[in-house]
Amino acid sequence: MVREAVAFPVYAWLTRYNAGSVASVLSVLEAEVPRGLVEARLLPRGGSPVGPALVLLSFTTRGAASAAAEVARWRQGIPGPVWVVAGGCHASACPEETLRAGFDWVVVGEAGVALAGLCRAVAEGRPPPRGVVKEGPPPPLDTYPPWPTSGLVFSPVEITRGCPMACTFCQTPRLLGRVPRHRSLPALERVFRHAVATGHRYTRFVAPNALGYGADHPRNPLPHAVEGLLAMARTCGFGSVFLGTFPSEVRPESVTPELLNLVRDHCDNRTLAMGLQSGSEEVLRRLQRGHTVAEGVAAVARAAQAGFRPLVDFIFGLPGETEEDQSRTRDVVRHVVNAHGARVHAHVFEPLPGTPLAHAAPAPLSRRTVDLLGELTGEGKAQGSVGTPALTPCPSPWYREASVRDG
Ligand SMILES: C[S@@+](CC[C@H](N)C(=O)[O-])C[C@H]1O[C@@H](n2cnc3c(N)ncnc32)[C@H](O)[C@@H]1O
Ligand code: SF4
């Protein structure tokens, strides 16, 4: 009698924050691991895998401690071997530190053939020595659909990966590169048709700059590319389409009247999320933000004039920020709220590993800044966090390579 081979369980750890990464990773495995060798399963936070199994955990810097705590809990309480792999922006920036936190392997870079090879080796009973596994150069975005066709997990459609800007606080260009890779329209058509055929009635998108779809730089947006994307989403049968709102914010330079009209005509969102970050020219310049305060405010005004409620990102406590800088930011905050009906999305600076500001100390928030944010939050005109998380940046060779790339 021939015994049928049993697929090896590969769990993807699923939290409130990593569904997009889980969807991409499972899409890669579906394409790269021979059919029937592994069985993909979701493992909600707080759950436990059943060994023998492999667990994939993708997390940000904020999620790193709870991911490590989950692994420690499984190590103590799970019968049967459980191997664990870490990936994502934090693990890629701090691979050695992440290994020391209890993971068997850390995959550095975008999930791809190296992660698939690791899963295959474990499933075939030949796990490699513990350590860091490096992915090769990132492939075109069309290589893998945004989610597995099995339907196990679904997420907003990633239309662009990588960002040509180099804001010093941000991990995106360091992990995903500075050449934007866009999903092509023919690939998107397949994705949209599959989504609609499997019962999905609306779509959101993921992009570092949603209005930059198809473009090489936020200053050169391509309205015909954005129109093609939105028209395709409608033609394929989505009842609702959301672009330019979480998780696809926009850069101020791309907020042109033509693009605003396109979004208004084709999309269902009446908010538009964009980053200004600071009301101080000097701070924006140091952040290598690539736009001025006036450009940011003008973009907010244009969005409001076109009928959108602007949702505007600011970061407070940026390194080196003085009370004078904070006072300028408060003035801009009041202006966009009062003159343009904006809602403020307030962030407190986090020194993220892999970025040039990984080791920079956050500036203290002045009493006036805290009071203003409290007042606006109470009035429903601001949201966000003003509690600084305790984060420990780490020195990473990957970060040094990224800094050299950034020039
Ligand atoms: C996902 S990011 C996308 C930003 C968008 N690409 C832009 O340039 O406006 C969303 C927001 O997170 C905030 N953010 C990013 N990195 C941060 C950091 N290191 N500390 C605090 N806030 C941060 C910024 O306000 C940013 O606008
Ligand atoms: S903050 Fe936005 S524009 Fe700046 S580097 Fe990150 S993704 Fe790009």
GROMACS .gro file of C-alpha atoms and ligand atoms in nm:
model
  442
    1MET     CA    1   0.000   0.000   0.000
    2VAL     CA    2   0.137   0.345  -0.095
    3ARG     CA    3   0.118   0.597   0.193
    4GLU     CA    4   0.023   0.947   0.078
    5ALA     CA    5   0.286   1.206   0.182
    6VAL     CA    6   0.158   1.443   0.453
    7ALA     CA    7   0.221   1.811   0.387
    8PHE     CA    8   0.449   1.977   0.642
    9PRO     CA    9   0.272   2.256   0.838
   10VAL     CA   10   0.408   2.607   0.782
   11TYR     CA   11   0.236   2.862   1.003
   12ALA     CA   12   0.229   3.235   0.936
   13TRP     CA   13   0.199   3.436   1.258
   14LEU     CA   14  -0.087   3.682   1.205
   15THR     CA   15  -0.134   4.002   1.404
   16ARG     CA   16  -0.341   4.317   1.355
   17TYR     CA   17  -0.046   4.479   1.184
   18ASN     CA   18   0.117   4.225   0.954
   19ALA     CA   19  -0.161   4.089   0.730
   20GLY     CA   20  -0.004   4.249   0.422
   21SER     CA   21   0.332   4.084   0.487
   22VAL     CA   22   0.166   3.750   0.564
   23ALA     CA   23  -0.024   3.769   0.235
   24SER     CA   24   0.296   3.844   0.037
   25VAL     CA   25   0.496   3.571   0.209
   26LEU     CA   26   0.229   3.305   0.154
   27SER     CA   27   0.204   3.412  -0.210
   28VAL     CA   28   0.579   3.356  -0.251
   29LEU     CA   29   0.557   3.010  -0.090
   30GLU     CA   30   0.263   2.913  -0.308
   31ALA     CA   31   0.468   3.001  -0.618
   32GLU     CA   32   0.807   2.866  -0.512
   33VAL     CA   33   0.749   2.554  -0.298
   34PRO     CA   34   0.644   2.233  -0.477
   35ARG     CA   35   0.270   2.175  -0.442
   36GLY     CA   36   0.177   1.939  -0.160
   37LEU     CA   37   0.509   1.967   0.024
   38VAL     CA   38   0.389   2.223   0.278
   39GLU     CA   39   0.051   2.320   0.416
   40ALA     CA   40   0.019   2.692   0.490
   41ARG     CA   41  -0.175   2.776   0.807
   42LEU     CA   42  -0.245   3.098   0.992
   43LEU     CA   43  -0.143   3.131   1.355
   44PRO     CA   44  -0.326   3.416   1.530
   45ARG     CA   45  -0.133   3.605   1.796
   46GLY     CA   46  -0.167   3.418   2.125
   47GLY     CA   47  -0.220   3.084   1.951
   48SER     CA   48   0.020   2.790   1.953
   49PRO     CA   49   0.152   2.583   1.664
   50VAL     CA   50   0.138   2.205   1.671
   51GLY     CA   51   0.482   2.053   1.614
   52PRO     CA   52   0.658   1.942   1.411
   53ALA     CA   53   0.612   2.267   1.226
   54LEU     CA   54   0.778   2.578   1.092
   55VAL     CA   55   0.650   2.922   1.199
   56LEU     CA   56   0.715   3.240   1.000
   57LEU     CA   57   0.698   3.568   1.191
   58SER     CA   58   0.708   3.904   1.015
   59PHE     CA   59   0.706   4.207   1.244
   60THR     CA   60   0.803   4.570   1.279
   61THR     CA   61   1.027   4.719   1.546
   62ARG     CA   62   0.723   4.780   1.766
   63GLY     CA   63   0.618   4.416   1.731
   64ALA     CA   64   0.964   4.267   1.790
   65ALA     CA   65   0.930   4.216   2.164
   66SER     CA   66   0.592   4.044   2.144
   67ALA     CA   67   0.711   3.821   1.858
   68ALA     CA   68   1.009   3.711   2.070
   69ALA     CA   69   0.778   3.651   2.370
   70GLU     CA   70   0.553   3.426   2.160
   71VAL     CA   71   0.853   3.225   2.047
   72ALA     CA   72   0.975   3.186   2.407
   73ARG     CA   73   0.629   3.064   2.511
   74TRP     CA   74   0.621   2.802   2.234
   75ARG     CA   75   0.971   2.683   2.320
   76GLN     CA   76   0.855   2.602   2.671
   77GLY     CA   77   0.515   2.455   2.607
   78ILE     CA   78   0.497   2.285   2.267
   79PRO     CA   79   0.568   1.917   2.228
   80GLY     CA   80   0.736   1.827   1.900
   81PRO     CA   81   0.996   2.044   1.723
   82VAL     CA   82   0.894   2.393   1.618
   83TRP     CA   83   1.136   2.593   1.404
   84VAL     CA   84   1.089   2.969   1.381
   85VAL     CA   85   1.188   3.217   1.111
   86ALA     CA   86   1.187   3.596   1.151
   87GLY     CA   87   1.150   3.840   0.862
   88GLY     CA   88   1.038   4.192   0.783
   89CYS     CA   89   1.186   4.538   0.833
   90HIS     CA   90   1.305   4.497   1.191
   91ALA     CA   91   1.461   4.154   1.147
   92SER     CA   92   1.627   4.266   0.821
   93ALA     CA   93   1.784   4.565   0.994
   94CYS     CA   94   1.887   4.374   1.309
   95PRO     CA   95   1.947   4.010   1.206
   96GLU     CA   96   2.198   3.918   1.476
   97GLU     CA   97   1.995   4.075   1.754
   98THR     CA   98   1.685   3.897   1.624
   99LEU     CA   99   1.864   3.561   1.616
  100ARG     CA  100   1.969   3.614   1.976
  101ALA     CA  101   1.604   3.677   2.065
  102GLY     CA  102   1.535   3.307   2.002
  103PHE     CA  103   1.468   3.265   1.630
  104ASP     CA  104   1.628   2.981   1.432
  105TRP     CA  105   1.671   3.181   1.113
  106VAL     CA  106   1.639   3.544   1.012
  107VAL     CA  107   1.560   3.620   0.651
  108VAL     CA  108   1.712   3.950   0.542
  109GLY     CA  109   1.539   4.133   0.258
  110GLU     CA  110   1.210   4.080   0.076
  111ALA     CA  111   1.064   3.731   0.109
  112GLY     CA  112   1.154   3.534  -0.203
  113VAL     CA  113   1.337   3.225  -0.321
  114ALA     CA  114   1.569   3.208  -0.019
  115LEU     CA  115   1.277   3.187   0.225
  116ALA     CA  116   1.104   2.934   0.000
  117GLY     CA  117   1.425   2.725  -0.009
  118LEU     CA  118   1.443   2.732   0.370
  119CYS     CA  119   1.081   2.617   0.405
  120ARG     CA  120   1.142   2.341   0.155
  121ALA     CA  121   1.457   2.221   0.335
  122VAL     CA  122   1.281   2.208   0.674
  123ALA     CA  123   0.979   2.032   0.524
  124GLU     CA  124   1.208   1.774   0.364
  125GLY     CA  125   1.377   1.703   0.698
  126ARG     CA  126   1.709   1.872   0.625
  127PRO     CA  127   1.701   2.202   0.819
  128PRO     CA  128   2.018   2.408   0.763
  129PRO     CA  129   2.223   2.541   1.057
  130ARG     CA  130   2.062   2.830   1.246
  131GLY     CA  131   2.158   3.171   1.113
  132VAL     CA  132   2.097   3.456   0.875
  133VAL     CA  133   1.956   3.382   0.531
  134LYS     CA  134   1.997   3.656   0.272
  135GLU     CA  135   1.753   3.710  -0.009
  136GLY     CA  136   1.887   3.812  -0.349
  137PRO     CA  137   1.803   4.132  -0.536
  138PRO     CA  138   1.432   4.214  -0.520
  139PRO     CA  139   1.235   4.080  -0.817
  140PRO     CA  140   0.980   4.278  -1.020
  141LEU     CA  141   0.655   4.321  -0.830
  142ASP     CA  142   0.464   4.117  -1.089
  143THR     CA  143   0.665   3.806  -0.992
  144TYR     CA  144   0.417   3.718  -0.716
  145PRO     CA  145   0.051   3.815  -0.668
  146PRO     CA  146  -0.018   4.023  -0.354
  147TRP     CA  147  -0.182   3.727  -0.178
  148PRO     CA  148  -0.197   3.349  -0.219
  149THR     CA  149  -0.458   3.228  -0.465
  150SER     CA  150  -0.565   2.972  -0.201
  151GLY     CA  151  -0.766   3.254  -0.041
  152LEU     CA  152  -0.616   3.181   0.303
  153VAL     CA  153  -0.545   3.549   0.355
  154PHE     CA  154  -0.640   3.863   0.167
  155SER     CA  155  -0.500   4.216   0.189
  156PRO     CA  156  -0.495   4.553   0.015
  157VAL     CA  157  -0.325   4.529  -0.325
  158GLU     CA  158   0.036   4.642  -0.324
  159ILE     CA  159   0.073   4.852  -0.639
  160THR     CA  160   0.420   4.997  -0.573
  161ARG     CA  161   0.716   4.874  -0.372
  162GLY     CA  162   1.026   5.087  -0.301
  163CYS     CA  163   1.055   5.465  -0.272
  164PRO     CA  164   1.292   5.707  -0.451
  165MET     CA  165   1.290   5.945  -0.153
  166ALA     CA  166   1.524   5.897   0.138
  167CYS     CA  167   1.350   6.048   0.442
  168THR     CA  168   1.597   5.981   0.720
  169PHE     CA  169   1.335   5.847   0.965
  170CYS     CA  170   1.186   5.589   0.728
  171GLN     CA  171   1.267   5.222   0.675
  172THR     CA  172   1.091   5.184   0.339
  173PRO     CA  173   1.370   5.285   0.097
  174ARG     CA  174   1.630   5.103   0.306
  175LEU     CA  175   1.444   4.770   0.301
  176LEU     CA  176   1.265   4.791  -0.032
  177GLY     CA  177   1.507   4.999  -0.236
  178ARG     CA  178   1.494   5.340  -0.400
  179VAL     CA  179   1.372   5.235  -0.741
  180PRO     CA  180   0.994   5.212  -0.729
  181ARG     CA  181   0.865   4.884  -0.870
  182HIS     CA  182   0.507   4.905  -0.991
  183ARG     CA  183   0.268   4.617  -1.048
  184SER     CA  184   0.172   4.622  -1.417
  185LEU     CA  185  -0.185   4.669  -1.535
  186PRO     CA  186  -0.210   4.320  -1.691
  187ALA     CA  187  -0.094   4.169  -1.361
  188LEU     CA  188  -0.338   4.389  -1.172
  189GLU     CA  189  -0.621   4.281  -1.397
  190ARG     CA  190  -0.555   3.916  -1.303
  191VAL     CA  191  -0.540   4.009  -0.935
  192PHE     CA  192  -0.860   4.216  -0.946
  193ARG     CA  193  -1.054   3.952  -1.139
  194HIS     CA  194  -0.946   3.684  -0.894
  195ALA     CA  195  -1.047   3.902  -0.599
  196VAL     CA  196  -1.391   3.977  -0.740
  197ALA     CA  197  -1.446   3.613  -0.842
  198THR     CA  198  -1.371   3.507  -0.485
  199GLY     CA  199  -1.626   3.743  -0.335
  200HIS     CA  200  -1.434   4.063  -0.262
  201ARG     CA  201  -1.639   4.372  -0.323
  202TYR     CA  202  -1.393   4.653  -0.255
  203THR     CA  203  -1.023   4.719  -0.275
  204ARG     CA  204  -0.762   4.930  -0.105
  205PHE     CA  205  -0.402   4.967  -0.214
  206VAL     CA  206  -0.054   4.972  -0.061
  207ALA     CA  207   0.204   5.221  -0.190
  208PRO     CA  208   0.458   5.465  -0.049
  209ASN     CA  209   0.290   5.731  -0.267
  210ALA     CA  210  -0.043   5.623  -0.412
  211LEU     CA  211  -0.054   5.910  -0.663
  212GLY     CA  212   0.291   5.805  -0.788
  213TYR     CA  213   0.165   5.479  -0.936
  214GLY     CA  214   0.368   5.412  -1.253
  215ALA     CA  215   0.602   5.708  -1.192
  216ASP     CA  216   0.972   5.722  -1.111
  217HIS     CA  217   0.945   6.020  -0.874
  218PRO     CA  218   0.668   6.197  -0.677
  219ARG     CA  219   0.735   6.515  -0.875
  220ASN     CA  220   0.652   6.342  -1.205
  221PRO     CA  221   0.318   6.172  -1.138
  222LEU     CA  222   0.152   5.998  -1.434
  223PRO     CA  223  -0.223   6.069  -1.432
  224HIS     CA  224  -0.287   5.825  -1.720
  225ALA     CA  225  -0.127   5.543  -1.515
  226VAL     CA  226  -0.340   5.624  -1.209
  227GLU     CA  227  -0.650   5.650  -1.426
  228GLY     CA  228  -0.570   5.314  -1.589
  229LEU     CA  229  -0.536   5.155  -1.243
  230LEU     CA  230  -0.864   5.296  -1.113
  231ALA     CA  231  -1.060   5.229  -1.431
  232MET     CA  232  -0.931   4.870  -1.429
  233ALA     CA  233  -1.045   4.823  -1.068
  234ARG     CA  234  -1.396   4.935  -1.166
  235THR     CA  235  -1.406   4.736  -1.490
  236CYS     CA  236  -1.310   4.421  -1.301
  237GLY     CA  237  -1.614   4.465  -1.079
  238PHE     CA  238  -1.514   4.622  -0.747
  239GLY     CA  239  -1.810   4.808  -0.597
  240SER     CA  240  -1.583   5.039  -0.395
  241VAL     CA  241  -1.228   5.156  -0.453
  242PHE     CA  242  -1.010   5.348  -0.204
  243LEU     CA  243  -0.685   5.521  -0.308
  244GLY     CA  244  -0.485   5.783  -0.119
  245THR     CA  245  -0.602   5.672   0.219
  246PHE     CA  246  -0.446   5.417   0.455
  247PRO     CA  247  -0.246   5.211   0.359
  248SER     CA  248  -0.170   5.417   0.048
  249GLU     CA  249  -0.080   5.768   0.161
  250VAL     CA  250   0.033   6.033  -0.085
  251ARG     CA  251   0.326   6.273  -0.111
  252PRO     CA  252   0.238   6.646  -0.130
  253GLU     CA  253   0.419   6.701  -0.463
  254SER     CA  254   0.192   6.449  -0.635
  255VAL     CA  255  -0.130   6.614  -0.516
  256THR     CA  256  -0.220   6.788  -0.844
  257PRO     CA  257  -0.569   6.910  -0.941
  258GLU     CA  258  -0.583   6.651  -1.221
  259LEU     CA  259  -0.503   6.361  -0.989
  260LEU     CA  260  -0.744   6.488  -0.725
  261ASN     CA  261  -1.021   6.490  -0.987
  262LEU     CA  262  -0.932   6.134  -1.088
  263VAL     CA  263  -0.951   6.010  -0.731
  264ARG     CA  264  -1.275   6.197  -0.673
  265ASP     CA  265  -1.431   6.053  -0.990
  266HIS     CA  266  -1.318   5.691  -0.949
  267CYS     CA  267  -1.281   5.634  -0.575
  268ASP     CA  268  -1.504   5.616  -0.270
  269ASN     CA  269  -1.276   5.779  -0.013
  270ARG     CA  270  -1.344   6.138   0.080
  271THR     CA  271  -1.032   6.164   0.294
  272LEU     CA  272  -0.682   6.197   0.153
  273ALA     CA  273  -0.386   6.101   0.375
  274MET     CA  274  -0.056   6.280   0.320
  275GLY     CA  275   0.267   6.340   0.508
  276LEU     CA  276   0.394   6.686   0.605
  277GLN     CA  277   0.592   6.569   0.911
  278SER     CA  278   0.704   6.914   1.031
  279GLY     CA  279   0.621   7.284   1.006
  280SER     CA  280   0.989   7.376   1.024
  281GLU     CA  281   1.177   7.418   0.694
  282GLU     CA  282   1.503   7.342   0.870
  283VAL     CA  283   1.370   7.015   1.014
  284LEU     CA  284   1.226   6.909   0.674
  285ARG     CA  285   1.561   6.983   0.511
  286ARG     CA  286   1.749   6.777   0.769
  287LEU     CA  287   1.502   6.490   0.722
  288GLN     CA  288   1.577   6.499   0.346
  289ARG     CA  289   1.207   6.514   0.306
  290GLY     CA  290   1.225   6.660  -0.045
  291HIS     CA  291   0.943   6.916  -0.011
  292THR     CA  292   0.898   7.247   0.167
  293VAL     CA  293   0.642   7.346   0.429
  294ALA     CA  294   0.469   7.571   0.175
  295GLU     CA  295   0.440   7.283  -0.074
  296GLY     CA  296   0.288   7.065   0.195
  297VAL     CA  297   0.035   7.327   0.301
  298ALA     CA  298  -0.056   7.402  -0.062
  299ALA     CA  299  -0.123   7.031  -0.121
  300VAL     CA  300  -0.353   7.021   0.183
  301ALA     CA  301  -0.538   7.326   0.048
  302ARG     CA  302  -0.579   7.170  -0.298
  303ALA     CA  303  -0.710   6.846  -0.148
  304ALA     CA  304  -0.965   7.037   0.063
  305GLN     CA  305  -1.069   7.248  -0.235
  306ALA     CA  306  -1.130   6.930  -0.436
  307GLY     CA  307  -1.370   6.808  -0.167
  308PHE     CA  308  -1.143   6.580   0.040
  309ARG     CA  309  -1.088   6.593   0.412
  310PRO     CA  310  -0.707   6.601   0.441
  311LEU     CA  311  -0.559   6.360   0.695
  312VAL     CA  312  -0.213   6.498   0.762
  313ASP     CA  313   0.082   6.312   0.916
  314PHE     CA  314   0.317   6.499   1.148
  315ILE     CA  315   0.605   6.357   1.352
  316PHE     CA  316   0.673   6.521   1.687
  317GLY     CA  317   0.997   6.497   1.881
  318LEU     CA  318   1.219   6.465   1.574
  319PRO     CA  319   1.590   6.460   1.659
  320GLY     CA  320   1.732   6.808   1.706
  321GLU     CA  321   1.386   6.969   1.701
  322THR     CA  322   1.387   7.287   1.912
  323GLU     CA  323   1.093   7.457   2.082
  324GLU     CA  324   1.105   7.709   1.796
  325ASP     CA  325   1.066   7.424   1.543
  326GLN     CA  326   0.779   7.279   1.746
  327SER     CA  327   0.616   7.621   1.760
  328ARG     CA  328   0.631   7.639   1.376
  329THR     CA  329   0.480   7.292   1.354
  330ARG     CA  330   0.201   7.393   1.594
  331ASP     CA  331   0.126   7.695   1.371
  332VAL     CA  332   0.103   7.474   1.062
  333VAL     CA  333  -0.111   7.222   1.248
  334ARG     CA  334  -0.355   7.496   1.355
  335HIS     CA  335  -0.359   7.636   1.003
  336VAL     CA  336  -0.438   7.309   0.823
  337VAL     CA  337  -0.703   7.224   1.082
  338ASN     CA  338  -0.873   7.565   1.089
  339ALA     CA  339  -0.835   7.678   0.727
  340HIS     CA  340  -0.872   7.344   0.550
  341GLY     CA  341  -1.067   7.119   0.788
  342ALA     CA  342  -0.774   6.878   0.813
  343ARG     CA  343  -0.743   6.606   1.072
  344VAL     CA  344  -0.395   6.560   1.215
  345HIS     CA  345  -0.234   6.220   1.245
  346ALA     CA  346   0.025   6.276   1.517
  347HIS     CA  347   0.324   6.042   1.544
  348VAL     CA  348   0.598   6.054   1.802
  349PHE     CA  349   0.943   6.002   1.651
  350GLU     CA  350   1.066   5.644   1.677
  351PRO     CA  351   1.434   5.576   1.603
  352LEU     CA  352   1.389   5.286   1.362
  353PRO     CA  353   1.671   5.039   1.297
  354GLY     CA  354   1.811   5.048   0.946
  355THR     CA  355   1.750   5.422   0.911
  356PRO     CA  356   2.004   5.704   0.940
  357LEU     CA  357   1.819   5.815   1.256
  358ALA     CA  358   1.842   5.471   1.420
  359HIS     CA  359   2.062   5.607   1.697
  360ALA     CA  360   1.922   5.957   1.723
  361ALA     CA  361   1.759   6.067   2.047
  362PRO     CA  362   1.399   6.190   2.022
  363ALA     CA  363   1.356   6.557   2.117
  364PRO     CA  364   1.131   6.619   2.417
  365LEU     CA  365   0.779   6.742   2.344
  366SER     CA  366   0.708   7.080   2.495
  367ARG     CA  367   0.409   7.131   2.722
  368ARG     CA  368   0.249   7.354   2.454
  369THR     CA  369   0.282   7.078   2.194
  370VAL     CA  370   0.132   6.814   2.423
  371ASP     CA  371  -0.151   7.051   2.517
  372LEU     CA  372  -0.232   7.134   2.154
  373LEU     CA  373  -0.244   6.766   2.057
  374GLY     CA  374  -0.461   6.688   2.358
  375GLU     CA  375  -0.698   6.973   2.273
  376LEU     CA  376  -0.728   6.870   1.906
  377THR     CA  377  -0.772   6.505   1.997
  378GLY     CA  378  -1.055   6.599   2.233
  379GLU     CA  379  -1.222   6.789   1.948
  380GLY     CA  380  -1.183   6.497   1.706
  381LYS     CA  381  -0.936   6.696   1.495
  382ALA     CA  382  -0.630   6.485   1.574
  383GLN     CA  383  -0.550   6.122   1.635
  384GLY     CA  384  -0.237   5.924   1.708
  385SER     CA  385   0.006   5.851   1.985
  386VAL     CA  386   0.213   6.083   2.195
  387GLY     CA  387   0.373   5.818   2.418
  388THR     CA  388   0.729   5.743   2.319
  389PRO     CA  389   0.793   5.370   2.293
  390ALA     CA  390   1.116   5.241   2.444
  391LEU     CA  391   1.311   5.114   2.145
  392THR     CA  392   1.666   4.995   2.128
  393PRO     CA  393   1.825   5.056   1.791
  394CYS     CA  394   2.104   4.816   1.699
  395PRO     CA  395   2.419   4.851   1.493
  396SER     CA  396   2.368   4.635   1.187
  397PRO     CA  397   2.593   4.563   0.890
  398TRP     CA  398   2.281   4.577   0.674
  399TYR     CA  399   2.223   4.932   0.794
  400ARG     CA  400   2.578   5.029   0.699
  401GLU     CA  401   2.530   4.884   0.349
  402ALA     CA  402   2.202   5.071   0.319
  403SER     CA  403   2.370   5.398   0.423
  404VAL     CA  404   2.635   5.352   0.157
  405ARG     CA  405   2.366   5.286  -0.104
  406ASP     CA  406   2.187   5.603   0.004
  407GLY     CA  407   2.506   5.801  -0.055
  408LIG     C1  408   0.372   5.450   0.634
  408LIG     S1  409   0.438   5.609   0.648
  408LIG     C2  410   0.409   5.660   0.481
  408LIG     C3  411   0.450   5.796   0.453
  408LIG     C4  412   0.439   5.847   0.311
  408LIG     N1  413   0.518   5.770   0.223
  408LIG     C5  414   0.486   5.992   0.310
  408LIG     O1  415   0.596   6.019   0.272
  408LIG     O2  416   0.409   6.076   0.353
  408LIG     C6  417   0.312   5.687   0.740
  408LIG     C7  418   0.360   5.784   0.841
  408LIG     O3  419   0.429   5.721   0.946
  408LIG     C8  420   0.505   5.817   1.014
  408LIG     N2  421   0.640   5.765   1.042
  408LIG     C9  422   0.720   5.700   0.956
  408LIG     N3  423   0.838   5.671   1.016
  408LIG    C10  424   0.831   5.718   1.142
  408LIG    C11  425   0.922   5.721   1.253
  408LIG     N4  426   1.044   5.671   1.244
  408LIG     N5  427   0.879   5.778   1.369
  408LIG    C12  428   0.753   5.830   1.378
  408LIG     N6  429   0.666   5.832   1.276
  408LIG    C13  430   0.704   5.778   1.160
  408LIG    C14  431   0.514   5.942   0.924
  408LIG     O4  432   0.436   6.046   0.977
  408LIG    C15  433   0.457   5.891   0.793
  408LIG     O5  434   0.396   5.993   0.720
  409SF4     S1  435   0.838   5.864   0.439
  409SF4    FE1  436   0.734   5.817   0.249
  409SF4     S2  437   0.842   5.937   0.096
  409SF4    FE2  438   0.975   5.931   0.273
  409SF4     S3  439   1.110   5.759   0.230
  409SF4    FE3  440   0.936   5.681   0.354
  409SF4     S4  441   0.791   5.606   0.206
  409SF4    FE4  442   0.935   5.735   0.095
   0.00000   0.00000   0.00000
